XYZ file of C-alpha atoms in Angstrom:
449
model
C 0.000 0.000 0.000
C 1.269 3.431 -0.917
C 1.056 6.376 1.428
C 0.015 9.698 -0.055
C 0.252 11.776 3.109
C 3.882 12.682 3.363
C 5.092 16.216 4.042
C 1.651 17.823 3.942
C 0.034 20.731 5.749
C -3.089 20.626 7.888
C -5.135 23.448 9.339
C -8.298 23.750 11.406
C -10.404 26.852 12.135
C -13.062 26.723 14.854
C -15.781 29.243 15.711
C -15.001 32.022 13.262
C -17.434 33.658 10.823
C -14.802 33.635 8.057
C -13.654 30.072 8.666
C -13.252 29.067 5.014
C -11.287 32.202 4.147
C -8.999 31.822 7.177
C -8.401 28.196 6.181
C -7.573 29.351 2.646
C -5.051 31.936 3.806
C -3.544 29.476 6.286
C -3.041 26.921 3.524
C -1.502 29.634 1.349
C 1.081 30.272 4.108
C 1.709 26.529 4.281
C 1.949 25.980 0.517
C 5.636 25.013 0.831
C 4.540 21.806 2.581
C 2.589 20.529 -0.421
C 1.991 21.629 -3.998
C 0.056 18.787 -5.614
C -3.460 19.267 -4.287
C -5.460 21.328 -1.811
C -8.823 21.026 -0.114
C -11.107 22.512 2.520
C -14.136 21.129 4.379
C -16.477 23.368 6.386
C -19.494 22.849 8.642
C -22.480 25.076 9.317
C -23.727 22.857 12.138
C -26.053 20.899 9.871
C -23.967 19.828 6.910
C -20.358 19.510 5.748
C -19.192 21.172 2.511
C -16.003 20.092 0.744
C -13.974 21.370 -2.200
C -10.675 19.776 -3.202
C -8.681 19.471 -6.387
C -5.220 19.107 -7.843
C -3.059 22.221 -7.951
C -1.897 25.073 -5.754
C -4.185 26.670 -3.186
C -4.718 29.710 -5.424
C -5.590 27.439 -8.352
C -8.088 25.315 -6.441
C -9.968 28.153 -4.724
C -11.408 31.515 -5.673
C -13.768 33.842 -3.838
C -16.847 32.250 -5.363
C -15.839 28.769 -4.235
C -14.971 29.987 -0.740
C -18.440 31.518 -0.336
C -19.988 28.088 -0.986
C -17.986 26.652 1.918
C -20.468 27.687 4.596
C -20.087 27.660 8.346
C -17.841 28.786 11.175
C -15.673 25.651 11.232
C -13.169 24.570 8.590
C -10.328 22.127 8.099
C -7.855 22.216 5.209
C -4.989 20.325 3.615
C -2.230 20.749 1.061
C -0.900 17.510 -0.344
C 2.662 16.551 -1.043
C 3.532 13.183 -2.490
C 5.668 11.604 -5.167
C 3.839 8.284 -4.918
C 0.568 7.182 -6.416
C -1.472 8.587 -9.239
C -3.111 11.947 -9.809
C -6.599 10.852 -8.812
C -8.644 13.575 -7.157
C -9.784 10.855 -4.749
C -6.310 10.965 -3.224
C -6.647 14.640 -2.296
C -7.812 15.632 1.174
C -9.926 16.258 3.230
C -11.303 12.710 3.271
C -15.093 12.952 3.664
C -17.585 10.266 4.650
C -21.150 9.761 5.827
C -21.602 7.164 8.550
C -24.039 6.253 11.325
C -23.236 9.317 13.475
C -23.577 11.748 10.577
C -20.830 13.332 8.462
C -17.092 13.687 9.008
C -13.960 14.984 7.267
C -10.328 14.238 8.141
C -6.998 15.809 7.186
C -3.692 14.093 7.952
C 0.004 14.937 7.877
C 2.253 11.944 8.371
C 2.478 8.270 7.508
C 0.940 5.240 9.220
C 3.526 2.484 9.387
C 0.948 -0.284 9.959
C -1.419 1.015 7.281
C -1.329 -2.136 5.136
C -2.063 -4.455 8.035
C -4.979 -2.293 9.211
C -6.319 -1.922 5.680
C -6.145 -5.664 4.941
C -7.984 -6.453 8.183
C -10.701 -3.921 7.330
C -11.107 -5.313 3.800
C -11.564 -8.814 5.224
C -14.413 -7.399 7.312
C -16.090 -5.959 4.225
C -14.683 -2.430 4.021
C -14.526 -0.918 0.523
C -11.700 1.570 -0.115
C -11.716 4.250 -2.804
C -8.190 5.657 -2.377
C -4.618 4.619 -1.636
C -4.434 6.960 1.369
C -3.741 5.517 4.787
C -5.996 8.309 6.110
C -8.973 6.382 4.764
C -8.215 3.663 7.330
C -9.319 6.088 10.044
C -12.692 6.678 8.382
C -13.399 2.938 8.460
C -12.045 2.431 11.982
C -14.265 5.228 13.280
C -17.323 4.039 11.341
C -16.925 0.446 12.551
C -16.207 1.306 16.193
C -18.784 0.086 18.727
C -18.357 3.279 20.816
C -21.394 5.570 20.981
C -19.683 8.985 20.828
C -17.305 10.351 18.196
C -14.669 11.302 20.769
C -14.519 7.702 21.981
C -14.483 6.406 18.416
C -11.506 8.635 17.530
C -9.636 7.403 20.609
C -10.541 3.824 19.709
C -9.293 4.355 16.140
C -5.946 5.984 16.948
C -5.143 3.165 19.373
C -5.194 0.826 16.378
C -2.768 2.820 14.230
C 0.977 3.331 14.420
C 3.348 5.835 12.901
C 3.355 9.587 12.385
C 0.176 11.616 12.380
C -1.055 15.110 12.975
C -4.805 14.826 12.425
C -7.703 17.272 12.347
C -11.264 15.909 12.313
C -14.430 17.868 11.549
C -17.958 16.755 12.402
C -21.116 18.793 12.004
C -20.714 20.378 15.464
C -17.149 19.755 16.668
C -13.511 19.846 15.614
C -10.792 17.534 16.930
C -6.982 17.745 16.703
C -4.736 14.782 17.470
C -0.983 14.205 17.468
C 0.824 10.870 17.652
C 2.599 10.016 20.933
C 6.021 10.731 19.421
C 5.030 14.111 17.981
C 6.816 13.324 14.714
C 4.989 16.074 12.809
C 4.406 19.584 14.199
C 0.956 20.913 15.141
C 0.325 24.203 16.939
C -2.696 25.744 18.662
C -3.629 29.415 18.386
C -6.381 31.893 19.095
C -8.046 33.833 16.259
C -10.782 36.286 17.205
C -13.093 34.477 19.599
C -12.233 31.152 18.015
C -9.281 28.812 17.647
C -6.881 27.615 14.981
C -4.581 24.608 14.677
C -1.943 24.438 11.959
C 1.179 22.550 10.953
C 3.307 25.689 11.342
C 2.973 29.014 13.135
C 3.640 30.986 9.922
C -0.055 30.355 9.212
C -0.921 32.193 12.445
C 1.074 35.235 11.394
C -0.832 35.610 8.128
C -4.323 35.406 9.656
C -3.502 37.435 12.783
C -3.789 34.518 15.209
C -2.093 34.402 18.599
C 0.049 31.362 19.311
C -1.003 29.541 22.493
C 1.082 26.360 22.542
C 1.904 23.214 20.605
C -0.538 20.330 20.648
C 1.279 17.835 22.867
C 2.405 14.435 21.581
C -0.341 11.932 22.337
C -2.901 14.662 23.022
C -6.443 14.934 21.647
C -8.017 18.408 21.637
C -11.803 18.715 21.380
C -13.330 21.992 20.177
C -16.977 22.598 21.048
C -19.081 25.763 20.741
C -18.968 27.964 23.827
C -16.245 25.958 25.546
C -12.476 26.118 25.879
C -10.693 23.287 24.049
C -10.839 20.083 26.067
C -7.613 18.101 26.320
C -7.440 14.332 26.638
C -4.103 12.564 27.061
C -4.706 9.515 24.880
C -1.065 8.359 25.062
C 1.854 9.091 27.335
C 4.122 11.425 25.334
C 7.430 9.980 24.126
C 8.752 12.866 21.981
C 10.679 11.952 18.847
C 10.309 15.083 16.751
C 11.380 14.970 13.099
C 14.670 16.867 12.954
C 14.304 17.305 9.180
C 11.628 19.914 9.880
C 14.467 22.145 11.109
C 16.813 21.131 8.311
C 14.513 21.624 5.322
C 10.739 21.453 5.587
C 9.498 24.257 7.810
C 9.435 27.920 6.815
C 12.190 29.932 8.542
C 9.653 32.295 10.121
C 7.822 29.425 11.850
C 8.305 28.251 15.388
C 8.447 24.464 15.305
C 8.714 22.347 18.456
C 8.753 25.639 20.398
C 11.871 26.970 18.636
C 12.374 29.406 15.759
C 13.418 27.626 12.574
C 15.543 30.518 11.277
C 17.634 30.625 14.443
C 18.104 26.842 14.400
C 19.332 26.902 10.792
C 21.680 29.776 11.470
C 23.109 27.803 14.410
C 23.636 24.847 12.073
C 25.645 27.108 9.761
C 27.838 28.319 12.608
C 28.502 24.762 13.702
C 29.259 23.784 10.106
C 31.884 26.535 9.880
C 33.546 25.175 13.002
C 33.498 21.558 11.833
C 34.148 22.088 8.101
C 36.325 25.207 7.623
C 37.932 26.090 4.278
C 39.706 29.137 2.858
C 37.522 30.957 0.351
C 36.445 34.368 -0.908
C 32.696 34.187 -0.243
C 29.917 32.107 1.277
C 27.064 31.474 -1.158
C 23.719 29.872 -0.224
C 21.663 27.649 -2.471
C 18.405 29.601 -2.225
C 16.162 29.469 -0.386
C 16.900 26.549 1.928
C 20.586 27.292 2.403
C 20.255 30.997 3.270
C 20.032 30.943 7.104
C 22.817 28.366 7.422
C 25.010 30.361 5.016
C 24.498 33.476 7.143
C 25.581 31.508 10.190
C 28.605 30.071 8.360
C 29.636 33.558 7.245
C 29.245 35.047 10.711
C 31.275 32.265 12.303
C 34.033 32.152 9.653
C 34.277 35.865 8.856
C 34.064 35.073 5.131
C 31.693 37.479 3.317
C 28.163 36.315 2.547
C 26.904 36.920 -0.986
C 23.635 36.018 -2.727
C 25.540 34.943 -5.826
C 22.807 32.542 -6.953
C 19.391 33.999 -7.708
C 16.203 31.993 -7.540
C 13.144 32.262 -9.755
C 10.353 31.968 -7.194
C 7.772 31.035 -9.795
C 9.312 27.573 -10.041
C 8.329 24.971 -7.436
C 10.647 22.994 -5.191
C 12.719 20.516 -7.202
C 12.549 17.908 -4.417
C 8.810 17.611 -4.979
C 9.000 16.728 -8.680
C 8.405 13.011 -9.336
C 10.920 12.436 -12.170
C 14.633 13.098 -12.368
C 14.282 14.705 -15.790
C 11.836 17.250 -14.401
C 14.126 17.946 -11.430
C 17.079 18.555 -13.777
C 15.093 20.935 -15.961
C 13.726 22.830 -12.988
C 17.191 23.404 -11.508
C 18.149 25.290 -14.681
C 14.894 27.219 -14.663
C 15.057 27.909 -10.952
C 18.646 28.994 -10.216
C 20.799 31.568 -12.003
C 24.379 32.576 -11.065
C 25.565 36.192 -10.955
C 28.568 35.750 -13.242
C 30.353 39.026 -12.456
C 30.253 38.264 -8.750
C 31.411 34.678 -9.119
C 34.131 34.923 -11.756
C 37.554 34.002 -10.381
C 36.295 33.507 -6.807
C 36.631 30.601 -4.417
C 33.118 29.761 -3.257
C 31.749 27.980 -0.199
C 28.290 26.839 -1.301
C 25.864 26.044 1.513
C 22.884 23.737 1.036
C 20.625 22.032 3.544
C 20.969 18.460 2.280
C 22.060 16.170 -0.549
C 19.589 13.422 -1.425
C 20.398 11.994 -4.853
C 23.306 14.302 -5.663
C 22.165 15.246 -9.145
C 20.943 18.721 -8.173
C 24.193 19.470 -6.345
C 26.184 18.389 -9.408
C 24.194 20.730 -11.623
C 24.776 23.618 -9.223
C 28.531 22.987 -9.132
C 28.687 22.766 -12.925
C 26.660 25.964 -13.243
C 28.990 27.883 -10.905
C 32.136 26.658 -12.610
C 30.686 27.534 -15.989
C 30.119 31.031 -14.573
C 33.844 31.279 -13.836
C 34.187 30.172 -10.205
C 37.790 29.253 -9.401
C 36.770 26.714 -6.729
C 33.471 25.360 -5.446
C 33.435 23.870 -1.962
C 30.107 22.285 -0.995
C 29.086 22.427 2.667
C 25.897 20.743 3.869
C 24.159 21.921 7.038
C 22.976 18.416 7.952
C 24.541 14.934 8.113
C 24.545 12.613 5.085
C 21.051 11.302 4.276
C 21.711 7.566 4.418
C 18.295 6.035 5.128
C 14.727 6.459 3.866
C 12.002 7.846 6.115
C 8.829 5.926 6.961
C 7.215 8.612 9.107
C 6.021 11.134 6.561
C 8.956 12.134 4.344
C 9.035 10.755 0.830
C 12.767 10.178 0.604
C 13.856 7.728 -2.095
C 14.644 4.086 -1.472
C 18.048 3.445 0.033
C 19.600 2.449 -3.292
C 18.788 5.953 -4.624
C 20.269 7.826 -1.667
C 23.765 8.821 -2.732
C 25.194 8.884 0.806
C 24.033 5.309 1.390
C 26.008 4.062 -1.590
C 29.087 6.289 -1.885
C 31.833 7.517 0.403
C 32.241 11.226 1.049
C 35.127 11.325 -1.435
C 33.045 9.526 -4.076
C 30.123 11.934 -3.584
C 32.504 14.879 -3.891
C 33.807 13.480 -7.185
C 30.266 12.779 -8.424
C 29.027 16.318 -7.805
C 32.347 17.647 -9.226
C 33.072 19.877 -6.208
C 36.558 20.796 -4.997
C 35.634 19.632 -1.513
C 32.573 18.423 0.389
C 31.750 18.627 4.085
C 28.700 17.711 6.140
C 27.517 18.738 9.586
C 27.859 15.924 12.112
C 24.793 14.431 13.792
C 26.114 15.546 17.195
C 26.525 19.147 16.033
C 23.068 19.101 14.443
C 21.486 18.072 17.734
C 23.456 20.727 19.608
C 22.326 23.340 17.080
C 18.661 22.635 17.829
C 19.234 22.462 21.587
C 18.201 18.837 21.517
C 19.151 15.396 22.716
C 19.104 12.312 20.549
C 16.354 10.733 22.659
C 13.997 13.634 21.835
C 14.428 13.682 18.046
C 13.984 11.254 15.216
C 17.214 11.226 13.194
C 16.528 7.980 11.312
C 17.241 9.543 7.902
C 20.790 10.274 9.110
C 21.395 7.362 11.494
C 19.116 4.491 10.449
C 17.770 4.315 14.014
C 14.052 3.858 13.448
C 11.599 4.522 16.242
C 8.813 2.170 15.095
């Protein structure tokens, strides 16, 4: 079974007259977390309304569509995936009618026991319409012998394993749930007289919401009209936050796991300069992901920082494209060197990660073609040696360059003059963390589940 719920964004708006519009703007702020499809479900207390389609948030929705999404409650989703087909059925929210009424669900993460749960449900007569592991929850809730939706949600999540930040919408209530490890971020805020939950706090900034706190690992929040959110500790928290959120995924202006992403990335750059120094004329980031770390590297090393590579922001993230040919083409469309600045200079090029190595090789070739005397690649994370099963669509191990080549071989492959990575220990120190509190499986192969 394929998961289609990798690095996505979820949002929930409760008790606000402009719920659908706030969900729309929140998803717009979270567009970096998924560019393949978007959707919103709302409730007016009597009925749920859902619109979802392939494309960016601004392509899926317009003012006319938003006005048809009635009610003061809304949940939304942007989808990221490189697996599966383009079926609209695989977009979220997932909507269903069942014996208690109507319900929609949005999910960020990946259920590691999805196939086992799905097979068991099919044997009991369940009929699935999508490849999404999120659909398992619809069936688990519908088949539960509990009488109230809250109890059915608790019953359902006790049967699943893996990474999940979930937001549920019924006709009268909204629920937010995070797995006991807290793999994926989910924050709670106040907007007007109502509430908002979102994958990142940058969504709060856009809609004028006040951050309250993070939803705790293993916690279920219940939103009901006229009441403060009710908290139920479904599981004892055993935090294992995804450290790749700090490395790559989250927007720099977000606070993730109660820390500012920009500051964490700048700290990674400073640590990288200490661990991987080299004589050069300038520090150059690969935009946009490498910018904060490059600033930190420059500050620590004293080597001038220059934006010598310009990015065309109308081109999407290359990591999200499903074919290598498309990734190669988009690198050329996306990044342009400033030749006069680069010519004859020794460059330290900072990027956040190397996955397959092909993008890095194109960047090195581009800079040398522009006249760079030397190109020294520095990566503000450890080598990515293992695939992720908790919500990041990294390639299989045989396609991860660091799992199959030595550092010297990777350096030769990308045609750099030198290559240096940040150590796992320095990465953890940069985010003020301990190994027992973070999932670093993509760098260490130490899987939690």
